Amino acid sequence: MEKFQESMYQLIVETSTKLPKDVRRAIARAKARENAGTRAAMALTTIAGNIQMADENVSPICQDTGLPTFKIKVPVGVNQIKMKEAIRRAIAQATKDGKLRPNSVDSLTGENSGDNLGDGVPVIKFEQWENDYIDVRLILKGGGCENKNIQYSLPCELEGLGRAGRDLDGIRKCILHAVYQAQGQGCSAGFIGVGIGGDRSAGYELAKEQLFRSVDDVNPNEELRQLEDYIMENANKLGIGTMGFGGETTLLGCKIGVMHRIPASFFVSVAYNCWAFRRLGVKIDPETGEIQEWFYQEGEDVDFAKELEKAEEKQSIPTEGREIVLEAPLTEEQVRQLKVGDVVRINGTMYTGRDAIHKHLMDHDAPVDLNGQIIYHCGPVMLKDENGKWHVKAAGPTTSIREEPYQGDIMKKFGIRAVIGKGGMGAKTLAALKEHGGVYLNAIGGAAQYYADCIKSVEGVDFLEFGIPEAMWHLRVENFTAVVTMDSHGNSLHEDVEKSSLEKLAQFKEPVFK
Ligand code: SF4
């Protein structure tokens, strides 16, 4: 079991820090399709740089560990209880080593266990089979994309697409709608797994199972193969693009599975995964516990260092938005000059704040003067050295919309001038930005290594009792790049892209599959 535990540790570290070859190729294809100088091209260049840095530093690609999920097939006679214990020890060790963020919290108290262990965490599912080896697959699927999963019960009415019936064409409409409703909030461009049939839980299970297929495989079911091809060809016409900035690529992969159902129910379940598609697998020798083979590694690899060189040449002439350097703290005048589409490069101090802090600040004072300051929606991976000094291991943005009920009020209460996050915010925040003089900046979701590199020092921390991801970290940054997507003049790029993609969705209303 010692060797098996070591193998599981290797699998966890590799999954968290290095994207598999099939995913890398899909991202490189998207990058090649994007027009030089656009916001989408800039986002994809940042993503490529981030993948490269994660490779080099053996650090998490994204700060959001998600819910580690293991799917294991074992020959008869293998001790599953001992395997489970070994996996839990490997997870705790990887968390201690800064390869995973402590991400398991008590659902009722919110208390973080600190080691990624908890009731039902990690998820470990066993299945017996006739083969003589162990097959272990692991997926780290973050919250931003998990929250964009969706389930349809057919027949139903779909925004933009009308009636979706209980047939292949109805399924087609559900899948297109699933891509539309995710917008950029799940860190697009994404991959989707679709489960047709089952009950509600089996449908989602089947949808997630599809995420373990290789991006390049071909569905053996001819009808589903055609549907997968159709979705890949047409979903990108919605124009949502990387991070929802608009652009040529919205979807990187679509895999569809089917199972029987009962006559009364017809579910189509969709599991959405971000570009940071961290899933790997290994073949294990049941006698020794050693890794015999890594999965998803066939075919050509992408050298992102070379891709970046090419991008640098092409990006030398930006065609969209202005480029503005900001020094924090900010004045109202500075902020009111910013317009949607501007690319900002920030120097100075910013303060992280997520769900717990936003809720807390509604009824309490802030521990520091936030007047003119920048709040960063981020739950970083942090490590403390032997001298008690904190180091940032990964620090990309988290989904901002969760703070919608609080954000506007908090900005006005404390005089905050800018909020950085991903996926955009709603009408209440947009109104507050206009009234108060504030701006929303969209950072590149999942680019946790890129942003960690922009953080030059950790100047302090408050609310550590909320757990590492929820604490307020005081970070001094240099050249921190983000895009203005909501400004103080009532403009929102998110609103615009949602509206135009809904219009484009309507072109798919007519039946395609009889
Ligand atoms: S890339 Fe985005 S959606 Fe994916 S895990 Fe990271 S923050 Fe979450």
XYZ file of C-alpha atoms and ligand atoms in Angstrom:
522
model
C 0.000 0.000 0.000
C 2.962 2.329 0.552
C 3.831 2.154 -3.143
C 0.159 2.591 -4.106
C -0.018 5.702 -1.905
C 3.103 7.058 -3.621
C 1.516 6.343 -7.030
C -1.652 8.196 -5.988
C 0.440 11.147 -4.797
C 2.115 11.261 -8.239
C -1.259 11.095 -9.962
C -2.642 13.952 -7.832
C 0.391 16.202 -8.381
C 0.514 15.512 -12.116
C -3.232 16.123 -12.505
C -3.095 19.403 -10.597
C -0.018 20.792 -12.342
C 0.126 19.463 -15.898
C -2.666 19.366 -18.450
C -2.885 16.160 -20.503
C -1.809 16.185 -24.150
C -5.313 15.975 -25.675
C -6.402 19.067 -23.704
C -3.224 20.963 -24.613
C -3.846 20.293 -28.310
C -7.450 21.554 -28.029
C -6.253 24.795 -26.399
C -3.520 25.274 -29.025
C -6.127 24.820 -31.801
C -8.338 27.476 -30.167
C -5.397 29.834 -29.908
C -4.554 29.402 -33.577
C -8.173 30.231 -34.561
C -8.319 33.506 -32.629
C -7.602 36.800 -34.363
C -4.426 38.572 -33.226
C -4.860 41.645 -31.039
C -8.295 40.698 -29.655
C -9.171 40.311 -25.962
C -9.805 36.590 -26.590
C -6.318 36.217 -28.111
C -4.808 38.038 -25.125
C -6.708 35.727 -22.743
C -5.529 32.616 -24.600
C -1.937 33.850 -24.565
C -2.211 34.313 -20.783
C -3.679 30.800 -20.503
C -0.830 29.355 -22.607
C 1.716 31.162 -20.429
C -0.009 29.860 -17.328
C 0.123 26.240 -18.561
C 3.819 26.688 -19.278
C 4.507 28.139 -15.803
C 2.565 25.356 -14.073
C 4.687 22.817 -16.001
C 7.929 24.494 -15.012
C 7.077 25.188 -11.359
C 5.168 21.928 -10.779
C 2.480 24.159 -9.247
C -1.318 24.104 -9.542
C -2.633 25.188 -12.957
C -5.619 26.738 -11.204
C -5.966 27.706 -7.532
C -9.366 25.986 -7.352
C -8.718 22.346 -6.537
C -12.409 21.573 -6.939
C -13.776 18.338 -5.539
C -11.151 15.633 -6.214
C -13.016 12.704 -7.770
C -11.442 9.267 -8.262
C -12.983 6.565 -10.449
C -11.331 3.224 -9.905
C -11.710 -0.164 -11.568
C -10.269 -3.093 -9.651
C -9.803 -6.832 -10.205
C -11.689 -9.140 -7.831
C -9.909 -9.530 -4.488
C -8.303 -6.077 -4.226
C -8.739 -4.426 -0.815
C -10.760 -1.283 -1.494
C -10.767 -0.129 2.147
C -6.955 0.015 2.257
C -6.846 1.749 -1.159
C -9.261 4.396 0.095
C -7.110 5.053 3.155
C -3.987 5.382 0.976
C -5.739 7.852 -1.345
C -6.863 9.992 1.596
C -3.294 10.092 2.941
C -1.970 11.061 -0.505
C -4.559 13.875 -0.780
C -3.601 15.244 2.654
C 0.106 15.150 1.720
C -0.443 16.916 -1.626
C -2.422 19.616 0.213
C 0.364 20.057 2.767
C 2.865 20.410 -0.098
C 0.847 23.208 -1.770
C -0.177 21.098 -4.781
C -3.852 21.359 -3.816
C -5.749 24.135 -2.057
C -7.480 23.129 1.199
C -10.955 23.009 -0.283
C -13.127 20.861 1.944
C -15.495 22.780 4.209
C -18.194 21.725 6.640
C -21.448 22.437 4.814
C -23.176 23.779 7.906
C -20.423 25.635 9.819
C -18.231 26.578 6.825
C -15.160 25.353 8.729
C -12.300 24.296 6.433
C -10.788 20.921 7.359
C -7.408 22.184 6.105
C -6.364 18.914 4.458
C -8.985 18.362 1.722
C -10.558 15.543 3.708
C -14.117 15.454 4.967
C -17.371 13.543 4.821
C -17.520 12.311 1.223
C -14.322 14.207 0.262
C -12.462 13.157 -1.806
C -15.055 11.309 -3.882
C -13.829 7.738 -4.481
C -15.912 5.378 -6.616
C -14.992 1.733 -7.146
C -16.116 -0.727 -9.764
C -14.987 -4.334 -10.171
C -13.875 -5.704 -13.517
C -12.414 -8.812 -15.146
C -9.032 -7.269 -16.078
C -5.934 -8.031 -14.012
C -4.852 -4.439 -13.372
C -6.167 -1.375 -11.503
C -7.379 1.623 -13.518
C -7.482 4.912 -11.579
C -8.865 8.112 -13.100
C -8.854 11.454 -11.322
C -10.597 14.713 -12.161
C -10.175 18.060 -10.391
C -13.206 20.060 -11.467
C -13.445 23.541 -9.992
C -16.477 25.293 -8.542
C -16.778 27.936 -11.279
C -17.525 25.325 -13.929
C -19.327 22.912 -11.584
C -21.845 25.675 -10.871
C -22.622 25.886 -14.601
C -23.724 22.234 -14.881
C -27.345 22.052 -15.908
C -30.071 19.437 -16.216
C -33.095 19.539 -18.532
C -36.306 17.580 -18.196
C -37.841 17.081 -21.653
C -40.104 18.350 -23.057
C -39.313 21.943 -22.104
C -39.248 25.498 -23.422
C -35.780 26.956 -23.915
C -34.875 30.631 -24.124
C -34.031 31.480 -27.739
C -34.727 27.954 -28.998
C -38.389 27.325 -28.246
C -39.770 23.845 -27.592
C -37.314 20.993 -26.987
C -39.091 17.678 -27.451
C -38.269 14.132 -26.375
C -36.050 13.321 -29.341
C -32.554 13.845 -30.721
C -33.424 17.338 -31.861
C -34.658 18.255 -28.385
C -31.348 16.971 -26.997
C -29.481 19.101 -29.552
C -31.312 22.208 -28.323
C -30.552 21.418 -24.665
C -26.818 21.104 -25.375
C -26.666 24.395 -27.287
C -28.615 26.057 -24.484
C -26.196 24.608 -21.899
C -23.273 26.264 -23.692
C -25.184 29.549 -23.943
C -26.201 29.672 -20.272
C -22.616 29.026 -19.100
C -21.413 32.197 -20.892
C -17.829 32.846 -19.732
C -18.583 32.092 -16.071
C -17.197 28.554 -16.125
C -13.875 29.878 -17.514
C -14.639 29.233 -21.158
C -13.609 27.932 -23.571
C -14.903 24.724 -22.025
C -15.493 21.015 -22.490
C -18.903 19.449 -21.951
C -19.983 15.973 -21.014
C -23.630 15.115 -21.735
C -25.683 12.302 -20.208
C -28.962 11.330 -21.882
C -31.463 9.335 -19.826
C -31.245 7.848 -16.329
C -32.756 9.546 -13.296
C -31.481 12.914 -12.091
C -28.412 11.567 -10.270
C -27.537 8.830 -12.805
C -27.852 11.390 -15.624
C -25.286 13.693 -14.036
C -23.066 10.719 -13.264
C -23.171 9.707 -16.941
C -22.454 13.306 -18.032
C -19.371 13.425 -15.798
C -18.281 10.015 -17.033
C -18.027 11.524 -20.545
C -15.357 13.929 -19.264
C -13.063 10.914 -18.858
C -13.168 10.251 -22.600
C -10.277 11.486 -24.715
C -10.944 14.803 -26.479
C -9.988 13.181 -29.796
C -12.005 9.941 -29.594
C -14.938 9.137 -31.893
C -18.304 8.158 -30.446
C -19.104 4.533 -31.476
C -22.825 5.402 -31.599
C -23.346 6.928 -35.072
C -26.238 9.199 -34.036
C -24.295 10.564 -31.098
C -21.168 10.982 -33.222
C -23.154 13.169 -35.606
C -24.569 15.167 -32.714
C -21.116 15.672 -31.167
C -19.787 16.905 -34.536
C -22.768 19.193 -35.005
C -22.316 20.753 -31.557
C -18.589 21.271 -32.100
C -19.251 22.945 -35.409
C -22.064 25.194 -34.243
C -21.547 26.068 -30.568
C -18.623 28.275 -31.515
C -20.967 30.363 -33.656
C -22.499 31.723 -30.433
C -19.490 34.039 -30.164
C -19.147 33.852 -26.363
C -15.425 33.217 -26.641
C -12.657 32.769 -24.102
C -13.703 34.138 -20.684
C -16.895 35.426 -22.330
C -14.892 38.216 -23.973
C -16.402 37.326 -27.384
C -14.349 35.423 -29.961
C -14.053 32.428 -32.215
C -13.868 29.576 -29.688
C -16.454 28.887 -27.005
C -16.292 25.097 -26.835
C -13.225 22.851 -26.899
C -14.873 19.447 -26.665
C -18.278 17.722 -26.544
C -18.828 14.100 -25.497
C -22.270 12.519 -25.257
C -23.343 9.282 -23.571
C -26.720 7.567 -23.379
C -28.451 5.192 -20.968
C -31.989 3.865 -20.582
C -34.642 5.816 -18.698
C -38.103 5.208 -17.329
C -41.022 6.198 -19.587
C -42.075 9.135 -17.411
C -38.661 10.858 -17.302
C -36.384 12.193 -20.013
C -33.365 13.993 -18.588
C -30.509 15.608 -20.477
C -27.705 16.357 -18.018
C -24.726 18.525 -18.903
C -21.437 18.693 -16.980
C -19.427 21.778 -17.920
C -15.654 21.793 -17.477
C -13.408 24.844 -17.815
C -10.340 25.035 -20.069
C -8.269 23.944 -17.025
C -9.462 20.405 -17.696
C -7.433 18.539 -15.100
C -8.093 14.866 -15.508
C -5.602 12.080 -15.767
C -5.422 8.360 -15.249
C -2.989 5.572 -14.529
C -2.751 1.812 -14.881
C -1.547 0.255 -11.638
C 0.010 -3.127 -10.948
C -2.190 -4.674 -8.180
C 0.770 -6.668 -6.813
C 3.262 -3.815 -6.412
C 1.068 -0.668 -6.472
C 3.360 0.812 -9.123
C 2.265 2.911 -12.094
C 2.580 0.911 -15.334
C 1.121 3.454 -17.735
C -0.244 7.015 -17.885
C -3.464 7.660 -19.845
C -4.358 10.610 -22.129
C -0.715 10.946 -23.174
C -0.854 9.568 -26.704
C -0.211 11.803 -29.725
C 1.643 15.025 -30.196
C 2.464 17.351 -27.301
C 2.210 21.145 -27.492
C 5.225 23.226 -26.598
C 3.577 26.306 -25.098
C 6.919 28.112 -24.836
C 7.076 28.119 -28.656
C 3.390 29.051 -28.897
C 4.119 32.070 -26.711
C 6.976 33.242 -28.893
C 4.648 33.177 -31.892
C 1.962 35.036 -29.899
C 4.371 37.764 -28.823
C 5.130 38.595 -32.436
C 1.442 38.685 -33.362
C 0.311 40.602 -30.256
C 2.665 43.527 -30.788
C -0.171 45.556 -32.330
C -3.236 45.492 -30.032
C -6.412 46.312 -31.945
C -9.008 46.280 -29.158
C -9.204 48.729 -26.218
C -6.606 50.996 -24.653
C -3.825 49.834 -22.371
C -3.698 51.725 -19.062
C -1.320 51.428 -16.103
C -2.975 51.924 -12.692
C -1.312 52.494 -9.315
C -3.460 51.465 -6.330
C -5.112 53.113 -4.401
C -7.318 54.636 -7.099
C -9.225 57.913 -7.263
C -12.807 58.283 -8.472
C -11.537 60.429 -11.355
C -9.134 57.693 -12.535
C -11.864 55.075 -12.377
C -14.421 57.174 -14.250
C -11.985 57.477 -17.152
C -11.926 53.702 -17.659
C -14.145 52.201 -20.342
C -15.259 48.666 -21.189
C -12.576 47.000 -23.300
C -9.605 48.809 -21.732
C -6.771 46.532 -20.663
C -5.336 47.612 -17.294
C -1.988 46.771 -15.742
C -2.117 47.247 -11.991
C 0.691 48.013 -9.540
C 0.290 48.409 -5.759
C -1.702 46.598 -3.094
C -4.924 44.669 -3.505
C -7.010 42.763 -0.954
C -8.592 39.379 -1.528
C -12.222 38.888 -0.537
C -14.613 36.041 -1.225
C -17.945 34.867 0.122
C -17.200 34.871 3.863
C -15.613 38.334 3.838
C -18.364 39.933 1.775
C -20.990 38.565 4.155
C -18.935 39.704 7.169
C -18.302 43.237 5.865
C -22.018 43.900 5.457
C -22.383 44.195 9.256
C -18.829 44.864 10.479
C -15.953 47.296 9.990
C -13.062 46.388 7.709
C -9.728 45.512 9.357
C -7.934 47.978 6.999
C -8.857 51.271 5.325
C -10.371 50.178 1.999
C -10.951 53.690 0.664
C -9.809 53.776 -2.997
C -8.663 50.180 -2.775
C -9.058 47.140 -5.007
C -10.807 43.940 -3.925
C -9.681 40.756 -5.648
C -12.162 37.855 -5.736
C -9.571 35.163 -5.166
C -8.986 32.202 -2.872
C -5.268 31.541 -3.319
C -3.132 28.498 -2.582
C -0.729 29.665 0.165
C 2.240 28.022 1.883
C 3.952 29.180 5.082
C 7.734 28.659 5.278
C 9.721 27.731 8.399
C 10.189 31.445 9.218
C 6.443 32.011 9.253
C 6.472 33.886 5.937
C 3.557 33.286 3.541
C 4.127 32.456 -0.136
C 1.557 32.485 -2.931
C 1.509 29.238 -4.883
C -1.514 29.934 -7.129
C -3.841 32.941 -7.283
C -6.327 33.217 -10.151
C -9.748 34.904 -9.866
C -12.870 33.195 -8.542
C -16.421 33.563 -9.931
C -17.677 37.024 -8.998
C -21.424 36.609 -9.396
C -21.640 34.915 -5.974
C -20.917 38.320 -4.399
C -23.695 40.072 -6.325
C -25.992 40.457 -3.284
C -23.247 42.309 -1.354
C -20.835 43.922 -3.807
C -22.479 47.273 -4.561
C -23.271 47.982 -0.892
C -19.754 47.087 0.219
C -18.123 49.254 -2.429
C -20.186 52.238 -1.333
C -19.782 51.562 2.402
C -15.966 51.381 2.291
C -15.138 53.550 -0.753
C -13.714 50.625 -2.750
C -13.007 51.679 -6.346
C -12.331 48.458 -8.213
C -13.274 44.818 -8.011
C -11.361 42.097 -9.843
C -12.845 38.690 -10.525
C -14.118 36.596 -13.381
C -17.376 36.033 -15.218
C -18.843 39.478 -14.513
C -21.514 40.709 -12.117
C -25.162 41.683 -12.348
C -27.424 44.721 -12.581
C -27.145 45.693 -8.899
C -23.353 45.959 -9.056
C -23.479 47.748 -12.421
C -25.796 50.386 -10.922
C -23.481 50.797 -7.916
C -20.436 51.253 -10.192
C -22.254 54.089 -11.937
C -23.506 55.788 -8.789
C -20.332 55.466 -6.727
C -17.626 55.576 -9.401
C -16.321 52.034 -9.554
C -15.098 49.518 -12.084
C -15.219 45.744 -12.542
C -12.095 44.147 -13.940
C -12.142 40.664 -15.435
C -8.958 38.710 -14.810
C -8.236 35.544 -16.789
C -9.940 32.673 -14.971
C -7.691 29.762 -14.133
C -4.474 31.684 -14.819
C -3.342 30.980 -11.284
C 0.391 30.737 -12.014
C 0.412 33.843 -14.166
C -1.214 35.911 -11.384
C 0.882 34.325 -8.622
C 3.915 35.584 -10.545
C 2.465 39.138 -10.537
C 2.271 39.034 -6.727
C 5.582 40.295 -5.403
C 4.885 40.021 -1.672
C 2.285 39.136 0.926
C 1.970 42.183 3.175
C -0.504 40.808 5.676
C -3.577 38.703 6.273
C -6.855 39.140 8.149
C -9.665 36.692 8.884
C -7.414 33.646 8.655
C -10.010 32.010 10.891
C -12.254 31.811 7.785
C -9.710 29.398 6.221
C -6.958 30.076 3.655
C -9.209 30.537 0.577
C -11.618 32.866 2.428
C -9.083 34.999 4.332
C -8.298 38.603 3.364
C -4.773 38.514 1.937
C -2.965 41.842 1.399
C -1.010 41.361 -1.818
C 1.499 43.721 -3.422
C 1.308 43.257 -7.188
C 3.173 44.400 -10.274
C 1.863 44.429 -13.809
C -1.337 42.547 -12.886
C -3.343 42.435 -16.144
C -7.133 42.492 -16.402
C -9.821 43.775 -18.764
C -12.454 46.396 -17.900
C -15.711 44.551 -18.533
C -18.089 46.763 -16.461
C -17.514 50.498 -16.184
C -18.934 53.514 -14.341
C -20.914 54.606 -17.418
C -23.407 51.743 -17.214
C -21.676 49.510 -19.785
C -21.188 45.770 -19.329
C -19.388 43.540 -21.810
C -21.052 40.547 -20.109
C -24.517 41.950 -20.795
C -23.568 42.695 -24.418
C -22.124 39.214 -25.080
C -25.098 37.529 -23.402
C -27.517 39.530 -25.550
C -25.689 38.905 -28.829
C -25.212 35.183 -28.077
C -28.945 34.856 -27.356
C -29.685 36.372 -30.755
C -27.258 33.919 -32.370
C -28.799 31.019 -30.448
C -32.125 31.718 -32.169
C -30.620 30.702 -35.539
C -30.603 27.088 -34.240
C -34.345 27.019 -33.552
C -35.332 25.001 -36.624
C -35.067 21.175 -36.393
C -31.863 19.586 -37.680
C -32.236 15.936 -36.584
C -35.542 14.346 -37.521
S -10.243 27.536 -14.471
Fe -11.965 28.694 -13.641
S -13.701 27.272 -13.472
Fe -11.809 26.094 -13.770
S -11.225 25.552 -11.716
Fe -10.115 27.404 -12.262
S -11.369 29.115 -11.532
Fe -12.646 27.274 -11.526
